[in-house]
PDB file of C-alpha atoms and ligand atoms in Angstrom:
ATOM      1  CA  MET O   1       0.000   0.000   0.000  1.00  0.00           C
ATOM      2  CA  GLY O   2       3.042   2.247   0.036  1.00  0.00           C
ATOM      3  CA  ASN O   3       2.552   3.070   3.707  1.00  0.00           C
ATOM      4  CA  THR O   4       5.142   2.892   6.396  1.00  0.00           C
ATOM      5  CA  VAL O   5       4.439   0.551   9.302  1.00  0.00           C
ATOM      6  CA  ILE O   6       4.283   3.563  11.611  1.00  0.00           C
ATOM      7  CA  GLU O   7       1.572   5.124   9.425  1.00  0.00           C
ATOM      8  CA  ILE O   8      -0.335   1.829   9.449  1.00  0.00           C
ATOM      9  CA  MET O   9      -0.116   1.651  13.244  1.00  0.00           C
ATOM     10  CA  GLU O  10      -1.359   5.234  13.516  1.00  0.00           C
ATOM     11  CA  ARG O  11      -4.282   4.453  11.225  1.00  0.00           C
ATOM     12  CA  ARG O  12      -5.380   1.133  12.742  1.00  0.00           C
ATOM     13  CA  LYS O  13      -8.378   1.113  15.000  1.00  0.00           C
ATOM     14  CA  SER O  14     -10.959  -1.505  15.847  1.00  0.00           C
ATOM     15  CA  VAL O  15     -13.562  -1.854  13.093  1.00  0.00           C
ATOM     16  CA  ARG O  16     -16.868  -3.413  14.159  1.00  0.00           C
ATOM     17  CA  THR O  17     -18.978  -2.462  11.132  1.00  0.00           C
ATOM     18  CA  TYR O  18     -18.013  -3.601   7.660  1.00  0.00           C
ATOM     19  CA  GLU O  19     -19.260  -2.965   4.146  1.00  0.00           C
ATOM     20  CA  PRO O  20     -21.095  -5.939   2.632  1.00  0.00           C
ATOM     21  CA  THR O  21     -18.500  -5.873  -0.183  1.00  0.00           C
ATOM     22  CA  PRO O  22     -16.630  -9.176  -0.525  1.00  0.00           C
ATOM     23  CA  ILE O  23     -12.917  -9.148   0.170  1.00  0.00           C
ATOM     24  CA  SER O  24     -10.929  -8.890  -3.078  1.00  0.00           C
ATOM     25  CA  GLU O  25      -9.067 -11.909  -4.408  1.00  0.00           C
ATOM     26  CA  ALA O  26      -5.877  -9.848  -4.241  1.00  0.00           C
ATOM     27  CA  ALA O  27      -6.275  -9.091  -0.541  1.00  0.00           C
ATOM     28  CA  HIS O  28      -7.256 -12.685   0.271  1.00  0.00           C
ATOM     29  CA  GLY O  29      -4.273 -13.979  -1.717  1.00  0.00           C
ATOM     30  CA  ALA O  30      -1.884 -11.562  -0.021  1.00  0.00           C
ATOM     31  CA  VAL O  31      -2.999 -12.694   3.449  1.00  0.00           C
ATOM     32  CA  MET O  32      -2.742 -16.363   2.439  1.00  0.00           C
ATOM     33  CA  ASP O  33       0.799 -15.763   1.121  1.00  0.00           C
ATOM     34  CA  TYR O  34       1.685 -14.039   4.378  1.00  0.00           C
ATOM     35  CA  LEU O  35       0.366 -17.007   6.375  1.00  0.00           C
ATOM     36  CA  ALA O  36       2.277 -19.447   4.188  1.00  0.00           C
ATOM     37  CA  GLN O  37       5.585 -17.947   5.310  1.00  0.00           C
ATOM     38  CA  GLU O  38       6.601 -19.785   8.418  1.00  0.00           C
ATOM     39  CA  GLU O  39       8.632 -16.918   9.904  1.00  0.00           C
ATOM     40  CA  ASN O  40       5.512 -14.751   9.998  1.00  0.00           C
ATOM     41  CA  LEU O  41       3.972 -17.178  12.481  1.00  0.00           C
ATOM     42  CA  ARG O  42       6.969 -17.369  14.777  1.00  0.00           C
ATOM     43  CA  GLY O  43       7.499 -15.101  17.791  1.00  0.00           C
ATOM     44  CA  PRO O  44      10.678 -13.467  19.100  1.00  0.00           C
ATOM     45  CA  PHE O  45      11.286 -16.388  21.486  1.00  0.00           C
ATOM     46  CA  GLY O  46      10.667 -19.099  18.905  1.00  0.00           C
ATOM     47  CA  GLY O  47       7.026 -19.779  19.797  1.00  0.00           C
ATOM     48  CA  LYS O  48       4.610 -20.634  17.020  1.00  0.00           C
ATOM     49  CA  VAL O  49       0.968 -19.975  16.404  1.00  0.00           C
ATOM     50  CA  LYS O  50      -1.531 -21.410  13.992  1.00  0.00           C
ATOM     51  CA  VAL O  51      -3.718 -19.037  12.016  1.00  0.00           C
ATOM     52  CA  GLU O  52      -6.509 -19.942   9.641  1.00  0.00           C
ATOM     53  CA  TRP O  53      -8.662 -17.917   7.296  1.00  0.00           C
ATOM     54  CA  MET O  54     -12.369 -18.738   7.663  1.00  0.00           C
ATOM     55  CA  TRP O  55     -14.988 -17.254   5.371  1.00  0.00           C
ATOM     56  CA  ALA O  56     -17.940 -15.873   7.304  1.00  0.00           C
ATOM     57  CA  ASP O  57     -21.014 -18.079   7.278  1.00  0.00           C
ATOM     58  CA  GLY O  58     -23.892 -17.004   5.112  1.00  0.00           C
ATOM     59  CA  GLY O  59     -21.829 -14.918   2.728  1.00  0.00           C
ATOM     60  CA  ALA O  60     -22.149 -11.189   2.635  1.00  0.00           C
ATOM     61  CA  ALA O  61     -25.772 -10.816   3.678  1.00  0.00           C
ATOM     62  CA  GLU O  62     -26.374  -7.155   4.406  1.00  0.00           C
ATOM     63  CA  GLY O  63     -27.489  -6.536   7.958  1.00  0.00           C
ATOM     64  CA  LYS O  64     -25.871  -9.577   9.496  1.00  0.00           C
ATOM     65  CA  SER O  65     -24.631  -8.934  13.034  1.00  0.00           C
ATOM     66  CA  VAL O  66     -22.565 -11.390  14.978  1.00  0.00           C
ATOM     67  CA  LYS O  67     -21.981 -11.437  18.701  1.00  0.00           C
ATOM     68  CA  LEU O  68     -18.449 -12.588  19.312  1.00  0.00           C
ATOM     69  CA  GLY O  69     -16.031 -12.677  22.183  1.00  0.00           C
ATOM     70  CA  THR O  70     -16.609 -10.903  25.435  1.00  0.00           C
ATOM     71  CA  TYR O  71     -18.194  -7.652  24.223  1.00  0.00           C
ATOM     72  CA  GLY O  72     -19.138  -5.792  21.071  1.00  0.00           C
ATOM     73  CA  VAL O  73     -21.175  -6.867  18.064  1.00  0.00           C
ATOM     74  CA  ILE O  74     -19.633  -7.221  14.659  1.00  0.00           C
ATOM     75  CA  LYS O  75     -21.652  -6.279  11.604  1.00  0.00           C
ATOM     76  CA  ASN O  76     -21.147  -7.753   8.132  1.00  0.00           C
ATOM     77  CA  PRO O  77     -17.847  -9.533   8.747  1.00  0.00           C
ATOM     78  CA  GLN O  78     -16.701 -11.158   5.500  1.00  0.00           C
ATOM     79  CA  ALA O  79     -14.133 -13.507   6.977  1.00  0.00           C
ATOM     80  CA  TYR O  80     -12.165 -14.224  10.119  1.00  0.00           C
ATOM     81  CA  LEU O  81      -8.592 -14.874  10.978  1.00  0.00           C
ATOM     82  CA  VAL O  82      -8.608 -17.419  13.763  1.00  0.00           C
ATOM     83  CA  GLY O  83      -5.511 -17.944  15.868  1.00  0.00           C
ATOM     84  CA  ALA O  84      -4.559 -20.893  18.038  1.00  0.00           C
ATOM     85  CA  VAL O  85      -1.695 -21.323  20.483  1.00  0.00           C
ATOM     86  CA  GLN O  86      -0.657 -23.356  23.509  1.00  0.00           C
ATOM     87  CA  ASN O  87      -2.033 -21.908  26.727  1.00  0.00           C
ATOM     88  CA  GLY O  88       1.047 -20.617  28.543  1.00  0.00           C
ATOM     89  CA  LYS O  89       2.685 -17.482  29.832  1.00  0.00           C
ATOM     90  CA  THR O  90       5.243 -16.897  27.062  1.00  0.00           C
ATOM     91  CA  ALA O  91       3.056 -18.532  24.423  1.00  0.00           C
ATOM     92  CA  LEU O  92       0.291 -15.957  24.947  1.00  0.00           C
ATOM     93  CA  LEU O  93       2.806 -13.128  24.802  1.00  0.00           C
ATOM     94  CA  GLU O  94       4.119 -14.467  21.504  1.00  0.00           C
ATOM     95  CA  PHE O  95       0.578 -14.922  20.259  1.00  0.00           C
ATOM     96  CA  GLY O  96      -0.098 -11.208  20.806  1.00  0.00           C
ATOM     97  CA  TYR O  97       3.097 -10.287  18.987  1.00  0.00           C
ATOM     98  CA  ILE O  98       2.497 -12.566  15.990  1.00  0.00           C
ATOM     99  CA  PHE O  99      -1.220 -11.881  15.599  1.00  0.00           C
ATOM    100  CA  HIS O 100      -0.755  -8.139  15.850  1.00  0.00           C
ATOM    101  CA  LYS O 101       1.819  -8.176  13.068  1.00  0.00           C
ATOM    102  CA  LEU O 102      -0.766  -9.990  10.966  1.00  0.00           C
ATOM    103  CA  ILE O 103      -3.445  -7.437  11.901  1.00  0.00           C
ATOM    104  CA  LEU O 104      -1.130  -4.633  10.812  1.00  0.00           C
ATOM    105  CA  TYR O 105      -0.412  -6.457   7.562  1.00  0.00           C
ATOM    106  CA  ALA O 106      -4.171  -6.747   6.904  1.00  0.00           C
ATOM    107  CA  THR O 107      -4.620  -3.056   7.792  1.00  0.00           C
ATOM    108  CA  GLY O 108      -1.949  -2.206   5.231  1.00  0.00           C
ATOM    109  CA  LEU O 109      -4.049  -4.035   2.618  1.00  0.00           C
ATOM    110  CA  GLY O 110      -6.992  -1.749   3.379  1.00  0.00           C
ATOM    111  CA  LEU O 111      -8.868  -4.311   5.472  1.00  0.00           C
ATOM    112  CA  GLY O 112     -10.564  -3.502   8.755  1.00  0.00           C
ATOM    113  CA  THR O 113      -9.848  -5.675  11.792  1.00  0.00           C
ATOM    114  CA  CYS O 114     -10.852  -5.927  15.430  1.00  0.00           C
ATOM    115  CA  TRP O 115      -9.075  -7.990  18.041  1.00  0.00           C
ATOM    116  CA  ILE O 116     -11.728 -10.170  19.673  1.00  0.00           C
ATOM    117  CA  GLY O 117     -10.807 -12.214  22.707  1.00  0.00           C
ATOM    118  CA  GLY O 118     -12.900 -14.895  24.272  1.00  0.00           C
ATOM    119  CA  THR O 119     -13.462 -18.568  24.460  1.00  0.00           C
ATOM    120  CA  PHE O 120     -13.901 -19.988  21.015  1.00  0.00           C
ATOM    121  CA  SER O 121     -14.293 -23.632  20.291  1.00  0.00           C
ATOM    122  CA  ARG O 122     -12.737 -25.267  17.261  1.00  0.00           C
ATOM    123  CA  LYS O 123     -16.294 -25.611  15.956  1.00  0.00           C
ATOM    124  CA  SER O 124     -17.132 -21.899  16.252  1.00  0.00           C
ATOM    125  CA  PHE O 125     -16.443 -21.231  12.574  1.00  0.00           C
ATOM    126  CA  SER O 126     -17.589 -22.270   9.143  1.00  0.00           C
ATOM    127  CA  ARG O 127     -14.878 -24.899   9.062  1.00  0.00           C
ATOM    128  CA  GLU O 128     -13.639 -26.868  12.046  1.00  0.00           C
ATOM    129  CA  MET O 129     -10.174 -25.929  13.216  1.00  0.00           C
ATOM    130  CA  GLU O 130      -7.847 -28.717  14.251  1.00  0.00           C
ATOM    131  CA  LEU O 131      -6.313 -28.147  17.649  1.00  0.00           C
ATOM    132  CA  ALA O 132      -3.389 -30.005  19.191  1.00  0.00           C
ATOM    133  CA  PRO O 133      -3.657 -31.015  22.870  1.00  0.00           C
ATOM    134  CA  GLY O 134      -3.298 -27.915  25.060  1.00  0.00           C
ATOM    135  CA  GLU O 135      -4.021 -25.520  22.210  1.00  0.00           C
ATOM    136  CA  ILE O 136      -6.681 -22.834  22.605  1.00  0.00           C
ATOM    137  CA  ILE O 137      -8.220 -20.187  20.357  1.00  0.00           C
ATOM    138  CA  PRO O 138      -7.755 -17.061  22.493  1.00  0.00           C
ATOM    139  CA  CYS O 139      -8.511 -14.442  19.835  1.00  0.00           C
ATOM    140  CA  ILE O 140      -9.762 -13.879  16.352  1.00  0.00           C
ATOM    141  CA  THR O 141     -10.313 -10.897  14.116  1.00  0.00           C
ATOM    142  CA  PRO O 142     -13.138 -10.282  11.697  1.00  0.00           C
ATOM    143  CA  LEU O 143     -12.082  -8.968   8.298  1.00  0.00           C
ATOM    144  CA  GLY O 144     -13.789  -6.804   5.719  1.00  0.00           C
ATOM    145  CA  TYR O 145     -13.799  -3.300   4.328  1.00  0.00           C
ATOM    146  CA  PRO O 146     -14.530  -0.754   7.043  1.00  0.00           C
ATOM    147  CA  ARG O 147     -17.822   1.036   6.693  1.00  0.00           C
ATOM    148  CA  GLU O 148     -16.996   4.714   6.524  1.00  0.00           C
ATOM    149  CA  LYS O 149     -19.848   5.690   8.728  1.00  0.00           C
ATOM    150  CA  GLN O 150     -19.557   3.542  11.819  1.00  0.00           C
ATOM    151  CA  ARG O 151     -22.739   2.462  13.543  1.00  0.00           C
ATOM    152  CA  LEU O 152     -23.997   4.132  16.685  1.00  0.00           C
ATOM    153  CA  LEU O 153     -23.399   0.869  18.518  1.00  0.00           C
ATOM    154  CA  ASP O 154     -19.771   0.997  17.453  1.00  0.00           C
ATOM    155  CA  SER O 155     -19.319   4.383  19.006  1.00  0.00           C
ATOM    156  CA  THR O 156     -21.039   3.104  22.144  1.00  0.00           C
ATOM    157  CA  VAL O 157     -18.534   0.256  22.415  1.00  0.00           C
ATOM    158  CA  ARG O 158     -15.723   2.706  21.753  1.00  0.00           C
ATOM    159  CA  PHE O 159     -17.108   4.992  24.433  1.00  0.00           C
ATOM    160  CA  ILE O 160     -17.531   2.250  27.028  1.00  0.00           C
ATOM    161  CA  ALA O 161     -14.083   0.851  26.359  1.00  0.00           C
ATOM    162  CA  LYS O 162     -12.710   4.441  26.272  1.00  0.00           C
ATOM    163  CA  SER O 163     -11.056   3.320  23.052  1.00  0.00           C
ATOM    164  CA  ASP O 164      -9.932   6.733  21.998  1.00  0.00           C
ATOM    165  CA  GLN O 165      -8.129   7.408  25.209  1.00  0.00           C
ATOM    166  CA  ARG O 166      -4.727   6.201  26.180  1.00  0.00           C
ATOM    167  CA  LYS O 167      -3.036   6.634  29.531  1.00  0.00           C
ATOM    168  CA  PRO O 168      -0.564   9.524  29.624  1.00  0.00           C
ATOM    169  CA  TRP O 169       3.153   8.934  29.209  1.00  0.00           C
ATOM    170  CA  GLU O 170       3.916   9.523  32.872  1.00  0.00           C
ATOM    171  CA  GLU O 171       1.687   6.613  33.885  1.00  0.00           C
ATOM    172  CA  LEU O 172       3.240   4.176  31.424  1.00  0.00           C
ATOM    173  CA  PHE O 173       6.918   4.991  30.986  1.00  0.00           C
ATOM    174  CA  TYR O 174       9.709   5.290  33.527  1.00  0.00           C
ATOM    175  CA  ASP O 175      13.268   6.492  33.541  1.00  0.00           C
ATOM    176  CA  GLY O 176      15.652   4.001  35.147  1.00  0.00           C
ATOM    177  CA  GLU O 177      13.226   2.981  37.855  1.00  0.00           C
ATOM    178  CA  PHE O 178       9.511   2.903  38.606  1.00  0.00           C
ATOM    179  CA  GLY O 179       8.479   6.147  40.217  1.00  0.00           C
ATOM    180  CA  ARG O 180      10.567   8.401  37.975  1.00  0.00           C
ATOM    181  CA  ALA O 181       8.417   9.322  34.973  1.00  0.00           C
ATOM    182  CA  LEU O 182      10.021   9.423  31.539  1.00  0.00           C
ATOM    183  CA  THR O 183       9.065  12.474  29.504  1.00  0.00           C
ATOM    184  CA  ARG O 184       8.786  12.307  25.727  1.00  0.00           C
ATOM    185  CA  GLU O 185      11.697  14.745  25.429  1.00  0.00           C
ATOM    186  CA  ALA O 186      13.907  12.544  27.616  1.00  0.00           C
ATOM    187  CA  ALA O 187      12.980   9.443  25.582  1.00  0.00           C
ATOM    188  CA  GLY O 188      15.166  10.638  22.689  1.00  0.00           C
ATOM    189  CA  LYS O 189      15.083   8.243  19.757  1.00  0.00           C
ATOM    190  CA  LEU O 190      12.753   5.902  21.660  1.00  0.00           C
ATOM    191  CA  ASP O 191      10.018   8.539  21.530  1.00  0.00           C
ATOM    192  CA  VAL O 192       8.160   7.147  18.504  1.00  0.00           C
ATOM    193  CA  PRO O 193       8.526   3.424  19.391  1.00  0.00           C
ATOM    194  CA  LEU O 194       7.151   4.116  22.881  1.00  0.00           C
ATOM    195  CA  GLU O 195       4.342   6.190  21.417  1.00  0.00           C
ATOM    196  CA  MET O 196       3.422   3.308  19.066  1.00  0.00           C
ATOM    197  CA  PHE O 197       3.458   0.980  22.085  1.00  0.00           C
ATOM    198  CA  ARG O 198       1.084   3.400  23.864  1.00  0.00           C
ATOM    199  CA  GLN O 199      -1.280   3.639  20.894  1.00  0.00           C
ATOM    200  CA  GLY O 200      -1.608  -0.128  20.524  1.00  0.00           C
ATOM    201  CA  PRO O 201      -4.846  -1.959  21.276  1.00  0.00           C
ATOM    202  CA  SER O 202      -5.512  -3.872  24.480  1.00  0.00           C
ATOM    203  CA  ALA O 203      -8.470  -5.851  25.777  1.00  0.00           C
ATOM    204  CA  SER O 204     -11.129  -3.416  27.061  1.00  0.00           C
ATOM    205  CA  ASN O 205      -8.471  -0.760  26.456  1.00  0.00           C
ATOM    206  CA  LYS O 206      -7.026  -1.518  29.907  1.00  0.00           C
ATOM    207  CA  GLN O 207      -3.447  -0.787  28.762  1.00  0.00           C
ATOM    208  CA  PRO O 208      -1.904  -3.200  31.248  1.00  0.00           C
ATOM    209  CA  TRP O 209       1.645  -2.486  30.184  1.00  0.00           C
ATOM    210  CA  ARG O 210       4.506  -0.392  31.562  1.00  0.00           C
ATOM    211  CA  ALA O 211       8.061   0.181  30.394  1.00  0.00           C
ATOM    212  CA  VAL O 212      11.238   1.225  32.166  1.00  0.00           C
ATOM    213  CA  VAL O 213      14.018   2.627  30.005  1.00  0.00           C
ATOM    214  CA  SER O 214      17.429   2.055  31.582  1.00  0.00           C
ATOM    215  CA  GLN O 215      19.362   5.227  32.305  1.00  0.00           C
ATOM    216  CA  ASP O 216      21.903   4.541  29.573  1.00  0.00           C
ATOM    217  CA  GLN O 217      18.923   3.930  27.231  1.00  0.00           C
ATOM    218  CA  ARG O 218      20.373   0.626  26.094  1.00  0.00           C
ATOM    219  CA  HIS O 219      17.562  -1.497  27.547  1.00  0.00           C
ATOM    220  CA  VAL O 220      13.825  -1.160  27.662  1.00  0.00           C
ATOM    221  CA  HIS O 221      12.175  -3.436  30.223  1.00  0.00           C
ATOM    222  CA  PHE O 222       8.516  -4.274  29.749  1.00  0.00           C
ATOM    223  CA  TYR O 223       6.169  -5.126  32.607  1.00  0.00           C
ATOM    224  CA  LEU O 224       2.662  -6.440  32.770  1.00  0.00           C
ATOM    225  CA  GLN O 225       0.490  -4.426  35.129  1.00  0.00           C
ATOM    226  CA  SER O 226      -2.438  -6.815  35.549  1.00  0.00           C
ATOM    227  CA  THR O 227      -5.836  -5.275  36.104  1.00  0.00           C
ATOM    228  CA  PRO O 228      -7.240  -6.549  39.420  1.00  0.00           C
ATOM    229  CA  ASN O 229     -10.118  -8.993  38.898  1.00  0.00           C
ATOM    230  CA  TYR O 230     -10.270  -8.312  35.174  1.00  0.00           C
ATOM    231  CA  SER O 231     -12.861 -10.649  33.655  1.00  0.00           C
ATOM    232  CA  GLY O 232     -10.710 -11.112  30.541  1.00  0.00           C
ATOM    233  CA  ASN O 233      -8.137 -12.926  32.666  1.00  0.00           C
ATOM    234  CA  LYS O 234     -10.716 -15.419  33.908  1.00  0.00           C
ATOM    235  CA  LEU O 235     -11.538 -17.168  30.665  1.00  0.00           C
ATOM    236  CA  GLY O 236      -9.155 -20.047  31.256  1.00  0.00           C
ATOM    237  CA  PHE O 237      -6.220 -18.008  29.944  1.00  0.00           C
ATOM    238  CA  GLU O 238      -4.714 -14.650  30.801  1.00  0.00           C
ATOM    239  CA  MET O 239      -5.816 -12.249  28.116  1.00  0.00           C
ATOM    240  CA  GLN O 240      -3.573  -9.443  29.325  1.00  0.00           C
ATOM    241  CA  ARG O 241      -0.456 -11.435  28.422  1.00  0.00           C
ATOM    242  CA  ILE O 242      -1.633 -11.038  24.833  1.00  0.00           C
ATOM    243  CA  ASP O 243      -1.839  -7.267  25.295  1.00  0.00           C
ATOM    244  CA  MET O 244       1.818  -7.310  26.302  1.00  0.00           C
ATOM    245  CA  GLY O 245       2.787  -9.127  23.103  1.00  0.00           C
ATOM    246  CA  ILE O 246       0.885  -6.564  21.040  1.00  0.00           C
ATOM    247  CA  ALA O 247       2.775  -3.729  22.717  1.00  0.00           C
ATOM    248  CA  ALA O 248       6.104  -5.483  22.130  1.00  0.00           C
ATOM    249  CA  CYS O 249       5.230  -5.911  18.460  1.00  0.00           C
ATOM    250  CA  SER O 250       4.334  -2.233  17.995  1.00  0.00           C
ATOM    251  CA  PHE O 251       7.501  -1.153  19.769  1.00  0.00           C
ATOM    252  CA  GLU O 252       9.783  -3.409  17.734  1.00  0.00           C
ATOM    253  CA  LEU O 253       8.233  -2.583  14.352  1.00  0.00           C
ATOM    254  CA  ALA O 254       8.654   1.138  15.016  1.00  0.00           C
ATOM    255  CA  CYS O 255      12.266   0.608  16.141  1.00  0.00           C
ATOM    256  CA  ARG O 256      13.059  -1.390  13.020  1.00  0.00           C
ATOM    257  CA  GLU O 257      11.512   1.165  10.732  1.00  0.00           C
ATOM    258  CA  LEU O 258      13.564   3.900  12.406  1.00  0.00           C
ATOM    259  CA  GLY O 259      16.780   1.885  12.146  1.00  0.00           C
ATOM    260  CA  ILE O 260      17.040   1.239  15.896  1.00  0.00           C
ATOM    261  CA  SER O 261      18.260  -2.338  16.064  1.00  0.00           C
ATOM    262  CA  GLY O 262      17.905  -4.567  19.059  1.00  0.00           C
ATOM    263  CA  VAL O 263      17.093  -8.036  20.344  1.00  0.00           C
ATOM    264  CA  TRP O 264      14.463  -9.380  22.719  1.00  0.00           C
ATOM    265  CA  THR O 265      15.603 -10.999  25.937  1.00  0.00           C
ATOM    266  CA  MET O 266      14.018 -12.284  29.109  1.00  0.00           C
ATOM    267  CA  GLU O 267      16.480 -11.226  31.773  1.00  0.00           C
ATOM    268  CA  ASP O 268      14.739  -9.706  34.734  1.00  0.00           C
ATOM    269  CA  PRO O 269      16.679  -6.606  35.868  1.00  0.00           C
ATOM    270  CA  LYS O 270      15.120  -7.139  39.322  1.00  0.00           C
ATOM    271  CA  LEU O 271      13.912  -3.576  39.694  1.00  0.00           C
ATOM    272  CA  ASN O 272      11.639  -2.666  42.559  1.00  0.00           C
ATOM    273  CA  VAL O 273       8.108  -2.932  41.270  1.00  0.00           C
ATOM    274  CA  PRO O 274       5.258  -0.703  42.449  1.00  0.00           C
ATOM    275  CA  SER O 275       2.744  -3.465  43.149  1.00  0.00           C
ATOM    276  CA  PRO O 276       2.407  -7.248  43.419  1.00  0.00           C
ATOM    277  CA  LEU O 277       0.447  -7.000  40.173  1.00  0.00           C
ATOM    278  CA  THR O 278       3.489  -5.676  38.297  1.00  0.00           C
ATOM    279  CA  GLU O 279       5.301  -8.533  36.613  1.00  0.00           C
ATOM    280  CA  TYR O 280       8.475  -8.399  34.555  1.00  0.00           C
ATOM    281  CA  MET O 281       7.891  -9.800  31.057  1.00  0.00           C
ATOM    282  CA  LEU O 282      10.655  -9.017  28.551  1.00  0.00           C
ATOM    283  CA  SER O 283      13.324  -6.522  27.519  1.00  0.00           C
ATOM    284  CA  TYR O 284      14.506  -4.970  24.303  1.00  0.00           C
ATOM    285  CA  LYS O 285      18.277  -4.711  24.226  1.00  0.00           C
ATOM    286  CA  LEU O 286      19.473  -2.037  21.818  1.00  0.00           C
ATOM    287  CA  GLU O 287      22.490  -2.949  19.721  1.00  0.00           C
TER     288      GLU O 287
HETATM  289  C1  FMN L   1      -6.674  -9.103  23.382  1.00  0.00           C
HETATM  290  C2  FMN L   1      -7.824  -8.206  22.969  1.00  0.00           C
HETATM  291  C3  FMN L   1      -9.132  -8.641  23.101  1.00  0.00           C
HETATM  292  C4  FMN L   1     -10.216  -7.823  22.689  1.00  0.00           C
HETATM  293  N1  FMN L   1     -11.500  -8.307  22.785  1.00  0.00           N
HETATM  294  C5  FMN L   1     -12.522  -7.570  22.291  1.00  0.00           C
HETATM  295  C6  FMN L   1     -13.870  -8.104  22.301  1.00  0.00           C
HETATM  296  O1  FMN L   1     -14.139  -9.212  22.775  1.00  0.00           O
HETATM  297  N2  FMN L   1     -14.851  -7.347  21.733  1.00  0.00           N
HETATM  298  C7  FMN L   1     -14.610  -6.110  21.172  1.00  0.00           C
HETATM  299  O2  FMN L   1     -15.536  -5.482  20.664  1.00  0.00           O
HETATM  300  N3  FMN L   1     -13.339  -5.570  21.190  1.00  0.00           N
HETATM  301  C8  FMN L   1     -12.309  -6.265  21.710  1.00  0.00           C
HETATM  302  N4  FMN L   1     -11.027  -5.748  21.696  1.00  0.00           N
HETATM  303  C9  FMN L   1     -10.771  -4.413  21.118  1.00  0.00           C
HETATM  304  C10 FMN L   1     -10.479  -3.338  22.189  1.00  0.00           C
HETATM  305  O3  FMN L   1     -11.665  -2.941  22.824  1.00  0.00           O
HETATM  306  C11 FMN L   1      -9.798  -2.137  21.505  1.00  0.00           C
HETATM  307  O4  FMN L   1      -8.594  -2.558  20.935  1.00  0.00           O
HETATM  308  C12 FMN L   1      -9.504  -0.999  22.475  1.00  0.00           C
HETATM  309  O5  FMN L   1     -10.718  -0.487  22.999  1.00  0.00           O
HETATM  310  C13 FMN L   1      -8.727   0.140  21.787  1.00  0.00           C
HETATM  311  O6  FMN L   1      -9.397   0.617  20.658  1.00  0.00           O
HETATM  312  P1  FMN L   1      -8.727   0.598  19.225  1.00  0.00           P
HETATM  313  O7  FMN L   1      -8.412  -0.849  18.864  1.00  0.00           O
HETATM  314  O8  FMN L   1      -9.771   1.171  18.290  1.00  0.00           O
HETATM  315  O9  FMN L   1      -7.463   1.418  19.268  1.00  0.00           O
HETATM  316  C14 FMN L   1      -9.955  -6.535  22.143  1.00  0.00           C
HETATM  317  C15 FMN L   1      -8.625  -6.099  22.042  1.00  0.00           C
HETATM  318  C16 FMN L   1      -7.568  -6.910  22.435  1.00  0.00           C
HETATM  319  C17 FMN L   1      -6.179  -6.420  22.268  1.00  0.00           C
END
């Protein structure tokens, strides 16, 4: 589409109302080619996910609404991308990372998407999905062309989830240690990658992620700040681990586009954390 990844990330938002127009062969083919490349389904720690394209049942009948996941109603979806992964701490993180990259790829093709988390069975779709023992379907996305004028219901969901709001920098990013806020000015070249991290989607827009940039700015440590009693974490898997993977994906893609190279590690710097709900997840080590 001739867009940069940063532009695609800035443009992406959850689309819950689609045009009844079928998805073009070109867009379908491009997504299938993407899925056929094994490296696109592998995470930064070697984890793998399975993703399948499912056409929506009943074709493109105008007016068709589907209740999916934990909240929100999707109108006129033309297809779904359905993801499956082992249910585990790192596996869910990698799922978020891999599936978000795919969502951004689809966005770049002009398709609308919406992360939908919930409990899906392998029989939830037009075609049965084969699952290995221990594998779950934590999230899917509908696909289709976004309807320009979004439904009233869409804006209600956006309003309830406060979708258009993100927490301010000082609540999310820290300088050397928790408690010392990192300003955008002090973030230097990490400004845009951190901003892309902040703009990323999360379940119910809870934004359960924090980052501490080391004082020499050679490491960025990412933490999960779990939301107390969040229903999304009680579905038999911890949804907010997926949010963390999404944030890591946004951060890395922005870094790469800006020529900031680095590698992912899991080496806990053992910083003092502000709450028992703050859990170290992963770090980006700049090279
Ligand atoms: C893991 C995950 C699960 C989500 N589950 C749902 C869902 O079940 N229903 C829904 O309508 N939106 C769902 N969303 C979309 C969020 O509400 C949305 O991303 C957030 O409000 C921010 O809005 P934006 O995507 O437009 O930036 C989910 C998002 C994520 C990341």
